[in-house]
XYZ file of C-alpha atoms in Angstrom:
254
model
C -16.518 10.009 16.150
C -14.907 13.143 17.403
C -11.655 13.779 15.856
C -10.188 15.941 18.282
C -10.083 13.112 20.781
C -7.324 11.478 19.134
C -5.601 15.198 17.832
C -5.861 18.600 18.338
C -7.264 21.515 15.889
C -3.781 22.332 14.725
C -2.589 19.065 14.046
C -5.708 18.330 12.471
C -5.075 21.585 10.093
C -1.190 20.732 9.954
C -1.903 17.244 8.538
C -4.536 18.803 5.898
C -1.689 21.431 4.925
C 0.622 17.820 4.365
C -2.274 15.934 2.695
C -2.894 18.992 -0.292
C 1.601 18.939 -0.444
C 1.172 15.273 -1.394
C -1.483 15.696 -3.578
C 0.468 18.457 -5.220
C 3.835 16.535 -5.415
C 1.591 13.412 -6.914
C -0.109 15.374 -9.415
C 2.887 16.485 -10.960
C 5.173 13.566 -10.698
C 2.387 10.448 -10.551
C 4.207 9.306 -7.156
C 5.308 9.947 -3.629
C 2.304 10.967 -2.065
C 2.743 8.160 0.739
C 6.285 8.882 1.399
C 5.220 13.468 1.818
C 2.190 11.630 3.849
C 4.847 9.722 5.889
C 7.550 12.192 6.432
C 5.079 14.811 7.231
C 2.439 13.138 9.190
C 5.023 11.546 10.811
C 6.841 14.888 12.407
C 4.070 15.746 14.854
C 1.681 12.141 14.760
C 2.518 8.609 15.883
C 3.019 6.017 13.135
C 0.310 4.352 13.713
C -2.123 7.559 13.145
C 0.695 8.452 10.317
C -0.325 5.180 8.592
C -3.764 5.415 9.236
C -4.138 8.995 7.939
C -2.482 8.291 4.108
C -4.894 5.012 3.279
C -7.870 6.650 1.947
C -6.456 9.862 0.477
C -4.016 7.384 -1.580
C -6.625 4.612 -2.478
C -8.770 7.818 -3.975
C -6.521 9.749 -5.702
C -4.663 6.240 -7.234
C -8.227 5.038 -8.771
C -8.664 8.473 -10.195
C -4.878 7.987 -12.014
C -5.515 4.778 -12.733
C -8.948 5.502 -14.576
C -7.500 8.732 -16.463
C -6.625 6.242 -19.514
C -10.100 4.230 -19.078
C -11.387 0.837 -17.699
C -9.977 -1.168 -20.427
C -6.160 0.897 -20.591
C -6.260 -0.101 -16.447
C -7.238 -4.017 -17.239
C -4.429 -3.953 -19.665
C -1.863 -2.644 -16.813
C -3.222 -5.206 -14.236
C -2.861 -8.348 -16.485
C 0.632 -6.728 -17.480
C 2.054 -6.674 -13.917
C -0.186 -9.363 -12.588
C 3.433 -11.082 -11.360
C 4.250 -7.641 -9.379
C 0.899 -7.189 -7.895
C 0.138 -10.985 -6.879
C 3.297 -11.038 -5.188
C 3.383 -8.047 -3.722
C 0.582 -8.041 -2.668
C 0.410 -11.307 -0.658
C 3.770 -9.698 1.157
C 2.020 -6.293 1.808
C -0.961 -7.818 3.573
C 1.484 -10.619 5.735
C 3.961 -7.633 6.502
C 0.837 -4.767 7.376
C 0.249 -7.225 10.717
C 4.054 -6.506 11.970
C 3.270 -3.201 12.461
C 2.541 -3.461 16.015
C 5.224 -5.102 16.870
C 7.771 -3.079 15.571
C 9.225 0.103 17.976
C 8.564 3.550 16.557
C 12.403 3.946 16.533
C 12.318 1.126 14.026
C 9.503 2.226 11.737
C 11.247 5.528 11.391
C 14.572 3.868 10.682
C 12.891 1.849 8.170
C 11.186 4.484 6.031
C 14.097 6.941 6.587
C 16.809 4.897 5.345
C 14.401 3.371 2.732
C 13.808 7.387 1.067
C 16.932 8.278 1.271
C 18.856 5.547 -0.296
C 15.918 5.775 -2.721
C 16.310 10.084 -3.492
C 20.166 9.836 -3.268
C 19.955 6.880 -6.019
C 17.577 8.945 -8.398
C 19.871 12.238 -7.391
C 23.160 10.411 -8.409
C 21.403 8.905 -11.572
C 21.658 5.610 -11.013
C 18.901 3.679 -12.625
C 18.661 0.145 -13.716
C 17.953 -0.659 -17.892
C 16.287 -3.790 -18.210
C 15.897 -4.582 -22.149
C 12.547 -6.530 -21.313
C 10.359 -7.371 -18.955
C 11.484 -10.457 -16.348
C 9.384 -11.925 -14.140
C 12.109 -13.304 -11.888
C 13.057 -9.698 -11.302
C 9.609 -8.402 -11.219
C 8.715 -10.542 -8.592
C 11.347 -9.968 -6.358
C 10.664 -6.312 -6.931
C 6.899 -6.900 -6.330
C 8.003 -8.693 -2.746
C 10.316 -5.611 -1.784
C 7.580 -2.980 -2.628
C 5.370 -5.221 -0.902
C 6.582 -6.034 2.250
C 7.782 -2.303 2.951
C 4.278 -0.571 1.746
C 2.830 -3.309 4.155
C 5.404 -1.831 7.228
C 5.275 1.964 6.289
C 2.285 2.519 3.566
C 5.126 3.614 1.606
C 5.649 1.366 -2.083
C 6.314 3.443 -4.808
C 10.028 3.742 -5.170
C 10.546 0.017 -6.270
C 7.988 0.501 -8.404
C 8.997 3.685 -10.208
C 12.912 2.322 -10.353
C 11.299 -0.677 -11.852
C 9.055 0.874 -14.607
C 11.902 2.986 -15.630
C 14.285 0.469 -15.916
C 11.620 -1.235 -18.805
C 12.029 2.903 -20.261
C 8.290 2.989 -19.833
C 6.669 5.953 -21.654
C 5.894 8.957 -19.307
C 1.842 8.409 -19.761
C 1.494 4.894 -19.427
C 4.344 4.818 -16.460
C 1.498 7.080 -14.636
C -1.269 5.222 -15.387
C 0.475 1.941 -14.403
C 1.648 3.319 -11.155
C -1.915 4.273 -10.493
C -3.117 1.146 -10.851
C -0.486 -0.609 -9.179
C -0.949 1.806 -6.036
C -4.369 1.775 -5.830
C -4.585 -2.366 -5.883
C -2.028 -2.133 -3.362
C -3.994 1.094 -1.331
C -7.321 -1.547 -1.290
C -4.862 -4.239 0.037
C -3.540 -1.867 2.620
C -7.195 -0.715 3.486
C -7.964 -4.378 4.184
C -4.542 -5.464 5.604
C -4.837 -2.426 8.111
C -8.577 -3.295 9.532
C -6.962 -6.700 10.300
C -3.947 -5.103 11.775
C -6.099 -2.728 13.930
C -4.525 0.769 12.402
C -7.918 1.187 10.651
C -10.826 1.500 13.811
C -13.117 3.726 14.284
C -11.208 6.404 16.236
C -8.700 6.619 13.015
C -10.958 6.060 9.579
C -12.679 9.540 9.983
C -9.145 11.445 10.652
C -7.871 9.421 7.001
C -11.281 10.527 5.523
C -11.257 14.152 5.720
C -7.349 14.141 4.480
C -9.271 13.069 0.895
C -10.451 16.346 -0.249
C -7.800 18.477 1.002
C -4.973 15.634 -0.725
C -7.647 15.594 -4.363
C -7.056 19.464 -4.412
C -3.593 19.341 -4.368
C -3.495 16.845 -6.964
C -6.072 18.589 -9.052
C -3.708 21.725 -8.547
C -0.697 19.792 -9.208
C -2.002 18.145 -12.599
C -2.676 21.864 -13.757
C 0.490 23.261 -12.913
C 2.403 20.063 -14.902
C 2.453 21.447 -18.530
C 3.616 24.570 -17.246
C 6.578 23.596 -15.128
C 9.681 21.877 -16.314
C 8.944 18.375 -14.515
C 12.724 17.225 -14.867
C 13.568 20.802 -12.549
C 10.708 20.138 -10.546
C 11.247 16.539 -9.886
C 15.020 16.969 -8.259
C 13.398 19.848 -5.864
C 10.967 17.474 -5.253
C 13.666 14.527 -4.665
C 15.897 16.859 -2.435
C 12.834 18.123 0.098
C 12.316 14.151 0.273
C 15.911 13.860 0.936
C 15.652 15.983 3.970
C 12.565 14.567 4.904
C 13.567 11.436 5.239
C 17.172 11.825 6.713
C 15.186 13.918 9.290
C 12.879 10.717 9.984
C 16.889 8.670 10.151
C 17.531 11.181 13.175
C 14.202 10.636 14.731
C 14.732 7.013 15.003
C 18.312 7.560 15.797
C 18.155 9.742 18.102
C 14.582 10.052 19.577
């Protein structure tokens, strides 16, 4: 399949450029590679090519976070949040076959207002402590993380404000984010060939975003120990803040 039937060489190079940034941001921080994918992707590509493009570079480089603790650490992690990924994932593959029949304006709407209530939250430090583990709230959580990454690819902030509500150390937070990102990436994959987003025209473009998006976060994972994450982490939050109030305006405003 020839790639440049569905984009051109520069947008093809432009979305490579986005897909090592995401891989950078995620090596650092353990998340937001789908919503860099989104907001960047999504300034020059359709949403449906936007969507298409993030499944495989984020169902790679998840396994490979997942697996940095071992088989058995991931297992643990799974049966842990089996509440959160059961749930949400039943809502991520029922949601993934809305997609074409929601407007662009819509979709952009949608993951706009969805980062930047998210960023501003984390900006203004307002997290919620949970002293243990519920699986009333874990569920519903699971079902909101769902039901968006179904609509936009885009799951992780429920899932990071949930994990450090439970105060969950920094190494196992990353390894259970990987693991519950890369279930949900699979489900995606799946949920998307249903929904017709993943075809033949659009699997190769999301294939050769892997090594370019594995760089990044092979980059990003060195630079980690020599950055001060906290510092790093609010730049990061504030370019998302821009990116996704400039997705708001999009939708907005066409």
């Amino acid at each position: 399949m020839n790639l440049f039937s569905i984009l051109s060489p520069q947008e093809l190079l432009l979305a490579m450029a986005v897909a090592f940034a995401a891989g950078w941001i995620k090596g650092i921080v353990g998340f937001a590679m789908p919503m860099v994918f989104v907001s960047g992707l999504n300034s020059f590509l359709p949403p449906d090519l936007t969507l298409a493009g993030l499944i495989l570079p984020t169902l790679v480089t998840n396994g490979l976070q997942a697996l940095r603790g071992g088989a058995s650490a991931a297992y643990s992690a799974i049966l842990r949040f089996r509440v959160f990924l059961v749930v949400g994932g039943l809502l991520l593959v029922l949601s993934a076959q809305l997609v074409a029949l929601v407007p662009n304006s819509v979709f952009l709407i949608l993951i706009g207002a969805f980062v930047s209530v998210f960023v501003l939250f984390q900006i203004l430090g307002a997290r919620l402590t949970l002293s243990r583990p519920s699986q009333g709230i874990e569920a519903v959580i699971g079902g909101i993380a769902g039901f968006v990454g179904g609509m936009s690819g885009i799951w992780g902030p429920p899932t990071v404000a949930y994990l450090t509500a439970l105060n969950t150390p920094k190494k196992e937070q990353i390894r259970i984010q990987g693991v519950i990102y890369g279930l949900g990436a699979v489900l995606l994959l799946i949920a998307h060939q249903m929904s017709g987003i993943i075809r033949a025209e659009t699997i190769p473009f999301s294939a050769t975003l892997v090594l370019p998006a594995l760089a990044g976060m092979w980059v990003g994972i060195k630079l980690q120990d020599h950055f001060d994450q906290a510092s790093f982490r609010k730049v990061t939050l504030f370019v998302l803040l821009v990116a996704g109030l400039n997705l708001l305006r999009r939708g907005l405003m066409g």
